[in-house]
PDB file of C-alpha atoms in Angstrom:
ATOM      1  CA  UNK A   1     -48.089 -10.591-180.764  1.00  0.00           C
ATOM      2  CA  UNK A   2     -47.834 -12.683-183.881  1.00  0.00           C
ATOM      3  CA  UNK A   3     -51.306 -11.708-185.071  1.00  0.00           C
ATOM      4  CA  UNK A   4     -52.125  -8.022-185.238  1.00  0.00           C
ATOM      5  CA  UNK A   5     -55.242  -7.066-183.331  1.00  0.00           C
ATOM      6  CA  UNK A   6     -58.194  -7.234-185.706  1.00  0.00           C
ATOM      7  CA  UNK A   7     -60.331  -4.137-185.894  1.00  0.00           C
ATOM      8  CA  UNK A   8     -64.075  -4.613-186.132  1.00  0.00           C
ATOM      9  CA  UNK A   9     -64.221  -2.920-189.539  1.00  0.00           C
ATOM     10  CA  UNK A  10     -61.709  -5.479-190.911  1.00  0.00           C
ATOM     11  CA  UNK A  11     -63.860  -8.519-190.132  1.00  0.00           C
ATOM     12  CA  UNK A  12     -65.590 -10.634-192.763  1.00  0.00           C
ATOM     13  CA  UNK A  13     -69.128 -11.903-192.121  1.00  0.00           C
ATOM     14  CA  UNK A  14     -68.144 -15.098-190.262  1.00  0.00           C
ATOM     15  CA  UNK A  15     -65.600 -13.216-188.158  1.00  0.00           C
ATOM     16  CA  UNK A  16     -68.110 -10.466-187.369  1.00  0.00           C
ATOM     17  CA  UNK A  17     -70.755 -12.959-186.226  1.00  0.00           C
ATOM     18  CA  UNK A  18     -68.204 -14.640-183.928  1.00  0.00           C
ATOM     19  CA  UNK A  19     -66.937 -11.256-182.682  1.00  0.00           C
ATOM     20  CA  UNK A  20     -70.469 -10.133-181.797  1.00  0.00           C
ATOM     21  CA  UNK A  21     -71.242 -13.378-179.964  1.00  0.00           C
ATOM     22  CA  UNK A  22     -67.926 -13.309-178.095  1.00  0.00           C
ATOM     23  CA  UNK A  23     -68.189  -9.636-177.162  1.00  0.00           C
ATOM     24  CA  UNK A  24     -71.689 -10.171-175.785  1.00  0.00           C
ATOM     25  CA  UNK A  25     -70.550 -13.190-173.766  1.00  0.00           C
ATOM     26  CA  UNK A  26     -67.441 -11.442-172.487  1.00  0.00           C
ATOM     27  CA  UNK A  27     -69.431  -8.395-171.367  1.00  0.00           C
ATOM     28  CA  UNK A  28     -71.837 -10.686-169.504  1.00  0.00           C
ATOM     29  CA  UNK A  29     -69.589 -13.356-168.039  1.00  0.00           C
ATOM     30  CA  UNK A  30     -65.903 -12.384-168.116  1.00  0.00           C
ATOM     31  CA  UNK A  31     -65.405  -9.644-165.559  1.00  0.00           C
ATOM     32  CA  UNK A  32     -62.497  -8.543-163.419  1.00  0.00           C
ATOM     33  CA  UNK A  33     -59.793  -8.472-166.101  1.00  0.00           C
ATOM     34  CA  UNK A  34     -59.257  -6.747-169.432  1.00  0.00           C
ATOM     35  CA  UNK A  35     -60.699  -8.750-172.319  1.00  0.00           C
ATOM     36  CA  UNK A  36     -61.965  -5.783-174.342  1.00  0.00           C
ATOM     37  CA  UNK A  37     -59.592  -2.880-174.892  1.00  0.00           C
ATOM     38  CA  UNK A  38     -60.467   0.815-174.841  1.00  0.00           C
ATOM     39  CA  UNK A  39     -61.210   0.701-178.602  1.00  0.00           C
ATOM     40  CA  UNK A  40     -63.718  -2.129-178.141  1.00  0.00           C
ATOM     41  CA  UNK A  41     -61.389  -4.744-179.641  1.00  0.00           C
ATOM     42  CA  UNK A  42     -61.142  -8.216-178.102  1.00  0.00           C
ATOM     43  CA  UNK A  43     -57.756  -9.029-176.560  1.00  0.00           C
ATOM     44  CA  UNK A  44     -56.414 -12.263-175.134  1.00  0.00           C
ATOM     45  CA  UNK A  45     -57.269 -15.526-176.898  1.00  0.00           C
ATOM     46  CA  UNK A  46     -60.296 -14.019-178.598  1.00  0.00           C
ATOM     47  CA  UNK A  47     -58.347 -12.171-181.285  1.00  0.00           C
ATOM     48  CA  UNK A  48     -56.744 -15.371-182.685  1.00  0.00           C
ATOM     49  CA  UNK A  49     -60.073 -17.217-182.445  1.00  0.00           C
ATOM     50  CA  UNK A  50     -61.829 -14.460-184.410  1.00  0.00           C
ATOM     51  CA  UNK A  51     -59.080 -14.406-187.046  1.00  0.00           C
ATOM     52  CA  UNK A  52     -59.637 -18.127-187.650  1.00  0.00           C
ATOM     53  CA  UNK A  53     -63.356 -18.629-186.958  1.00  0.00           C
ATOM     54  CA  UNK A  54     -63.335 -22.217-188.248  1.00  0.00           C
ATOM     55  CA  UNK A  55     -61.240 -23.027-185.144  1.00  0.00           C
ATOM     56  CA  UNK A  56     -62.252 -20.227-182.790  1.00  0.00           C
ATOM     57  CA  UNK A  57     -65.987 -20.796-183.228  1.00  0.00           C
ATOM     58  CA  UNK A  58     -65.925 -24.372-181.875  1.00  0.00           C
ATOM     59  CA  UNK A  59     -63.626 -23.311-179.020  1.00  0.00           C
ATOM     60  CA  UNK A  60     -66.022 -20.471-178.157  1.00  0.00           C
ATOM     61  CA  UNK A  61     -68.904 -22.957-178.140  1.00  0.00           C
ATOM     62  CA  UNK A  62     -66.983 -25.057-175.599  1.00  0.00           C
ATOM     63  CA  UNK A  63     -66.353 -21.932-173.500  1.00  0.00           C
ATOM     64  CA  UNK A  64     -70.081 -21.216-173.480  1.00  0.00           C
ATOM     65  CA  UNK A  65     -70.990 -24.844-172.705  1.00  0.00           C
ATOM     66  CA  UNK A  66     -68.626 -24.913-169.721  1.00  0.00           C
ATOM     67  CA  UNK A  67     -69.874 -21.529-168.461  1.00  0.00           C
ATOM     68  CA  UNK A  68     -73.517 -22.585-168.712  1.00  0.00           C
ATOM     69  CA  UNK A  69     -74.788 -24.054-165.462  1.00  0.00           C
ATOM     70  CA  UNK A  70     -71.462 -25.288-164.050  1.00  0.00           C
ATOM     71  CA  UNK A  71     -71.567 -27.993-161.389  1.00  0.00           C
ATOM     72  CA  UNK A  72     -68.177 -27.239-159.837  1.00  0.00           C
ATOM     73  CA  UNK A  73     -67.892 -24.422-157.285  1.00  0.00           C
ATOM     74  CA  UNK A  74     -66.286 -21.297-158.731  1.00  0.00           C
ATOM     75  CA  UNK A  75     -63.155 -21.367-156.507  1.00  0.00           C
ATOM     76  CA  UNK A  76     -62.602 -25.024-157.444  1.00  0.00           C
ATOM     77  CA  UNK A  77     -62.814 -24.142-161.133  1.00  0.00           C
ATOM     78  CA  UNK A  78     -60.246 -21.377-160.631  1.00  0.00           C
ATOM     79  CA  UNK A  79     -57.833 -23.769-158.898  1.00  0.00           C
ATOM     80  CA  UNK A  80     -57.979 -26.053-161.955  1.00  0.00           C
ATOM     81  CA  UNK A  81     -57.626 -23.151-164.403  1.00  0.00           C
ATOM     82  CA  UNK A  82     -54.656 -21.669-162.532  1.00  0.00           C
ATOM     83  CA  UNK A  83     -52.934 -25.069-162.296  1.00  0.00           C
ATOM     84  CA  UNK A  84     -53.342 -25.456-166.055  1.00  0.00           C
ATOM     85  CA  UNK A  85     -52.119 -21.955-166.871  1.00  0.00           C
ATOM     86  CA  UNK A  86     -49.125 -22.409-164.576  1.00  0.00           C
ATOM     87  CA  UNK A  87     -48.152 -25.622-166.343  1.00  0.00           C
ATOM     88  CA  UNK A  88     -48.090 -23.783-169.688  1.00  0.00           C
ATOM     89  CA  UNK A  89     -46.591 -20.545-168.265  1.00  0.00           C
ATOM     90  CA  UNK A  90     -49.368 -18.716-170.070  1.00  0.00           C
ATOM     91  CA  UNK A  91     -49.028 -15.055-169.076  1.00  0.00           C
ATOM     92  CA  UNK A  92     -52.454 -13.753-170.140  1.00  0.00           C
ATOM     93  CA  UNK A  93     -54.273 -16.736-168.645  1.00  0.00           C
ATOM     94  CA  UNK A  94     -52.409 -16.379-165.351  1.00  0.00           C
ATOM     95  CA  UNK A  95     -53.018 -12.607-165.322  1.00  0.00           C
ATOM     96  CA  UNK A  96     -56.761 -13.031-165.894  1.00  0.00           C
ATOM     97  CA  UNK A  97     -57.319 -15.914-163.507  1.00  0.00           C
ATOM     98  CA  UNK A  98     -55.257 -14.464-160.672  1.00  0.00           C
ATOM     99  CA  UNK A  99     -57.772 -11.621-160.693  1.00  0.00           C
ATOM    100  CA  UNK A 100     -60.766 -13.955-161.044  1.00  0.00           C
ATOM    101  CA  UNK A 101     -59.392 -16.272-158.338  1.00  0.00           C
ATOM    102  CA  UNK A 102     -59.040 -13.346-155.935  1.00  0.00           C
ATOM    103  CA  UNK A 103     -62.589 -12.244-156.719  1.00  0.00           C
ATOM    104  CA  UNK A 104     -63.801 -15.777-155.985  1.00  0.00           C
ATOM    105  CA  UNK A 105     -62.179 -15.843-152.564  1.00  0.00           C
ATOM    106  CA  UNK A 106     -58.875 -17.611-153.143  1.00  0.00           C
ATOM    107  CA  UNK A 107     -56.079 -16.294-150.947  1.00  0.00           C
ATOM    108  CA  UNK A 108     -53.043 -14.627-152.471  1.00  0.00           C
ATOM    109  CA  UNK A 109     -50.880 -17.359-150.908  1.00  0.00           C
ATOM    110  CA  UNK A 110     -52.853 -20.148-152.616  1.00  0.00           C
ATOM    111  CA  UNK A 111     -52.784 -18.345-155.938  1.00  0.00           C
ATOM    112  CA  UNK A 112     -49.064 -17.527-155.747  1.00  0.00           C
ATOM    113  CA  UNK A 113     -48.186 -21.111-154.847  1.00  0.00           C
ATOM    114  CA  UNK A 114     -50.216 -22.505-157.757  1.00  0.00           C
ATOM    115  CA  UNK A 115     -48.775 -19.978-160.207  1.00  0.00           C
ATOM    116  CA  UNK A 116     -45.297 -21.041-159.019  1.00  0.00           C
ATOM    117  CA  UNK A 117     -46.190 -24.587-160.086  1.00  0.00           C
ATOM    118  CA  UNK A 118     -46.633 -26.005-156.614  1.00  0.00           C
ATOM    119  CA  UNK A 119     -49.545 -27.490-154.649  1.00  0.00           C
ATOM    120  CA  UNK A 120     -50.654 -25.248-151.769  1.00  0.00           C
ATOM    121  CA  UNK A 121     -50.728 -26.961-148.384  1.00  0.00           C
ATOM    122  CA  UNK A 122     -53.997 -25.340-147.324  1.00  0.00           C
ATOM    123  CA  UNK A 123     -56.359 -26.428-150.089  1.00  0.00           C
ATOM    124  CA  UNK A 124     -59.821 -27.582-149.094  1.00  0.00           C
ATOM    125  CA  UNK A 125     -60.667 -31.183-150.003  1.00  0.00           C
ATOM    126  CA  UNK A 126     -62.492 -30.071-153.166  1.00  0.00           C
ATOM    127  CA  UNK A 127     -59.723 -27.660-154.147  1.00  0.00           C
ATOM    128  CA  UNK A 128     -57.115 -30.374-153.599  1.00  0.00           C
ATOM    129  CA  UNK A 129     -59.001 -32.854-155.755  1.00  0.00           C
ATOM    130  CA  UNK A 130     -59.334 -30.235-158.521  1.00  0.00           C
ATOM    131  CA  UNK A 131     -55.644 -29.347-158.303  1.00  0.00           C
ATOM    132  CA  UNK A 132     -54.571 -32.994-158.382  1.00  0.00           C
ATOM    133  CA  UNK A 133     -56.886 -33.817-161.276  1.00  0.00           C
ATOM    134  CA  UNK A 134     -55.823 -30.765-163.328  1.00  0.00           C
ATOM    135  CA  UNK A 135     -52.160 -31.506-162.662  1.00  0.00           C
ATOM    136  CA  UNK A 136     -52.603 -35.123-163.730  1.00  0.00           C
ATOM    137  CA  UNK A 137     -54.512 -34.212-166.904  1.00  0.00           C
ATOM    138  CA  UNK A 138     -51.877 -31.699-168.063  1.00  0.00           C
ATOM    139  CA  UNK A 139     -49.095 -34.160-167.179  1.00  0.00           C
ATOM    140  CA  UNK A 140     -50.673 -36.652-169.551  1.00  0.00           C
ATOM    141  CA  UNK A 141     -51.648 -39.489-167.209  1.00  0.00           C
ATOM    142  CA  UNK A 142     -54.565 -39.579-164.798  1.00  0.00           C
ATOM    143  CA  UNK A 143     -54.080 -42.393-162.287  1.00  0.00           C
ATOM    144  CA  UNK A 144     -57.215 -44.408-161.499  1.00  0.00           C
ATOM    145  CA  UNK A 145     -57.069 -43.303-157.851  1.00  0.00           C
ATOM    146  CA  UNK A 146     -57.044 -39.618-158.857  1.00  0.00           C
ATOM    147  CA  UNK A 147     -60.006 -40.092-161.169  1.00  0.00           C
ATOM    148  CA  UNK A 148     -61.918 -42.104-158.532  1.00  0.00           C
ATOM    149  CA  UNK A 149     -61.269 -39.416-155.933  1.00  0.00           C
ATOM    150  CA  UNK A 150     -62.684 -36.802-158.315  1.00  0.00           C
ATOM    151  CA  UNK A 151     -65.803 -38.881-159.016  1.00  0.00           C
ATOM    152  CA  UNK A 152     -66.249 -39.588-155.295  1.00  0.00           C
ATOM    153  CA  UNK A 153     -65.920 -35.875-154.518  1.00  0.00           C
ATOM    154  CA  UNK A 154     -67.773 -34.265-157.422  1.00  0.00           C
ATOM    155  CA  UNK A 155     -69.786 -37.007-159.131  1.00  0.00           C
ATOM    156  CA  UNK A 156     -69.565 -38.126-162.754  1.00  0.00           C
ATOM    157  CA  UNK A 157     -70.989 -34.983-164.363  1.00  0.00           C
ATOM    158  CA  UNK A 158     -68.796 -32.506-162.482  1.00  0.00           C
ATOM    159  CA  UNK A 159     -65.709 -34.696-163.021  1.00  0.00           C
ATOM    160  CA  UNK A 160     -66.387 -34.571-166.757  1.00  0.00           C
ATOM    161  CA  UNK A 161     -66.786 -30.790-166.443  1.00  0.00           C
ATOM    162  CA  UNK A 162     -63.411 -30.630-164.691  1.00  0.00           C
ATOM    163  CA  UNK A 163     -61.680 -32.659-167.397  1.00  0.00           C
ATOM    164  CA  UNK A 164     -63.194 -30.564-170.207  1.00  0.00           C
ATOM    165  CA  UNK A 165     -62.374 -27.360-168.302  1.00  0.00           C
ATOM    166  CA  UNK A 166     -58.723 -28.362-168.073  1.00  0.00           C
ATOM    167  CA  UNK A 167     -58.756 -29.308-171.765  1.00  0.00           C
ATOM    168  CA  UNK A 168     -60.256 -25.955-172.665  1.00  0.00           C
ATOM    169  CA  UNK A 169     -57.607 -24.071-170.718  1.00  0.00           C
ATOM    170  CA  UNK A 170     -54.901 -26.187-172.352  1.00  0.00           C
ATOM    171  CA  UNK A 171     -56.334 -24.874-175.646  1.00  0.00           C
ATOM    172  CA  UNK A 172     -56.480 -21.327-174.267  1.00  0.00           C
ATOM    173  CA  UNK A 173     -52.861 -21.590-173.119  1.00  0.00           C
ATOM    174  CA  UNK A 174     -51.572 -22.988-176.393  1.00  0.00           C
ATOM    175  CA  UNK A 175     -53.450 -20.294-178.316  1.00  0.00           C
ATOM    176  CA  UNK A 176     -51.960 -17.577-176.126  1.00  0.00           C
ATOM    177  CA  UNK A 177     -48.452 -19.031-176.210  1.00  0.00           C
ATOM    178  CA  UNK A 178     -48.473 -20.034-179.879  1.00  0.00           C
ATOM    179  CA  UNK A 179     -49.527 -16.584-181.046  1.00  0.00           C
ATOM    180  CA  UNK A 180     -47.460 -14.829-178.353  1.00  0.00           C
ATOM    181  CA  UNK A 181     -50.482 -12.931-177.043  1.00  0.00           C
ATOM    182  CA  UNK A 182     -49.357 -10.187-174.650  1.00  0.00           C
ATOM    183  CA  UNK A 183     -50.966  -8.922-171.495  1.00  0.00           C
ATOM    184  CA  UNK A 184     -53.308  -5.972-171.955  1.00  0.00           C
ATOM    185  CA  UNK A 185     -51.495  -2.652-172.098  1.00  0.00           C
ATOM    186  CA  UNK A 186     -50.542  -1.469-168.625  1.00  0.00           C
ATOM    187  CA  UNK A 187     -51.227  -4.811-166.934  1.00  0.00           C
ATOM    188  CA  UNK A 188     -48.818  -7.086-165.105  1.00  0.00           C
ATOM    189  CA  UNK A 189     -49.108 -10.414-163.337  1.00  0.00           C
TER     190      UNK A 189
END
C-alpha cells in the first residue's frame, strides 16, 4: 500500500466529512465484502479517496449517483464490473465483486471465466450485451453495432448507466492499482 491507512483521528475537516458520508453509504449499500476494517477504518479505494477529497469527493458522488435507482439488473451490473476489473487485473475490485456477483446469483463458472478475461458461453442476452459493452469501453472503441445492441436491449438511460458504471470502475481500478491497495487482511480472491 503506497498510502498508509488513514485513521479517523488524523482527518482534517474535509476528509472527515467525506469519511462520514462514505462510511454511512458503505454500511448501507456495500455488503458482502470487507470495506471497513475491524478498527472502523475504510479500506479499498476509499482510503485514497479520503486522503485526497478534492478527487475522492467527486468520485464518491458518482458512486452514489450510480447506486441510486439503477435501471440495469444487479447481475448485469456485476458482469460489467467484473469485466472491467478483470481488464485492469485489479485485485481488490475482483475480490469484492466476486463476492457480490455470487450474492446476486452469478455462477462460479461465469465469474471465473470473466475474471480470467474471457467471455462466458452461457451468458443471458442482457449479460452478454453488458459484457460486450464493458469490454468494448475498456478496450477504447465501442463499435456502433455494440452500442445499438445495448440501446435496443436496455434503452438509452440504462445504456448511459452502463457506460458510466464501466467508467467508474475504470477509476476504481486505477485508484486501486496506482496506490497498490491490498486485499483486506485475511482475504483472498
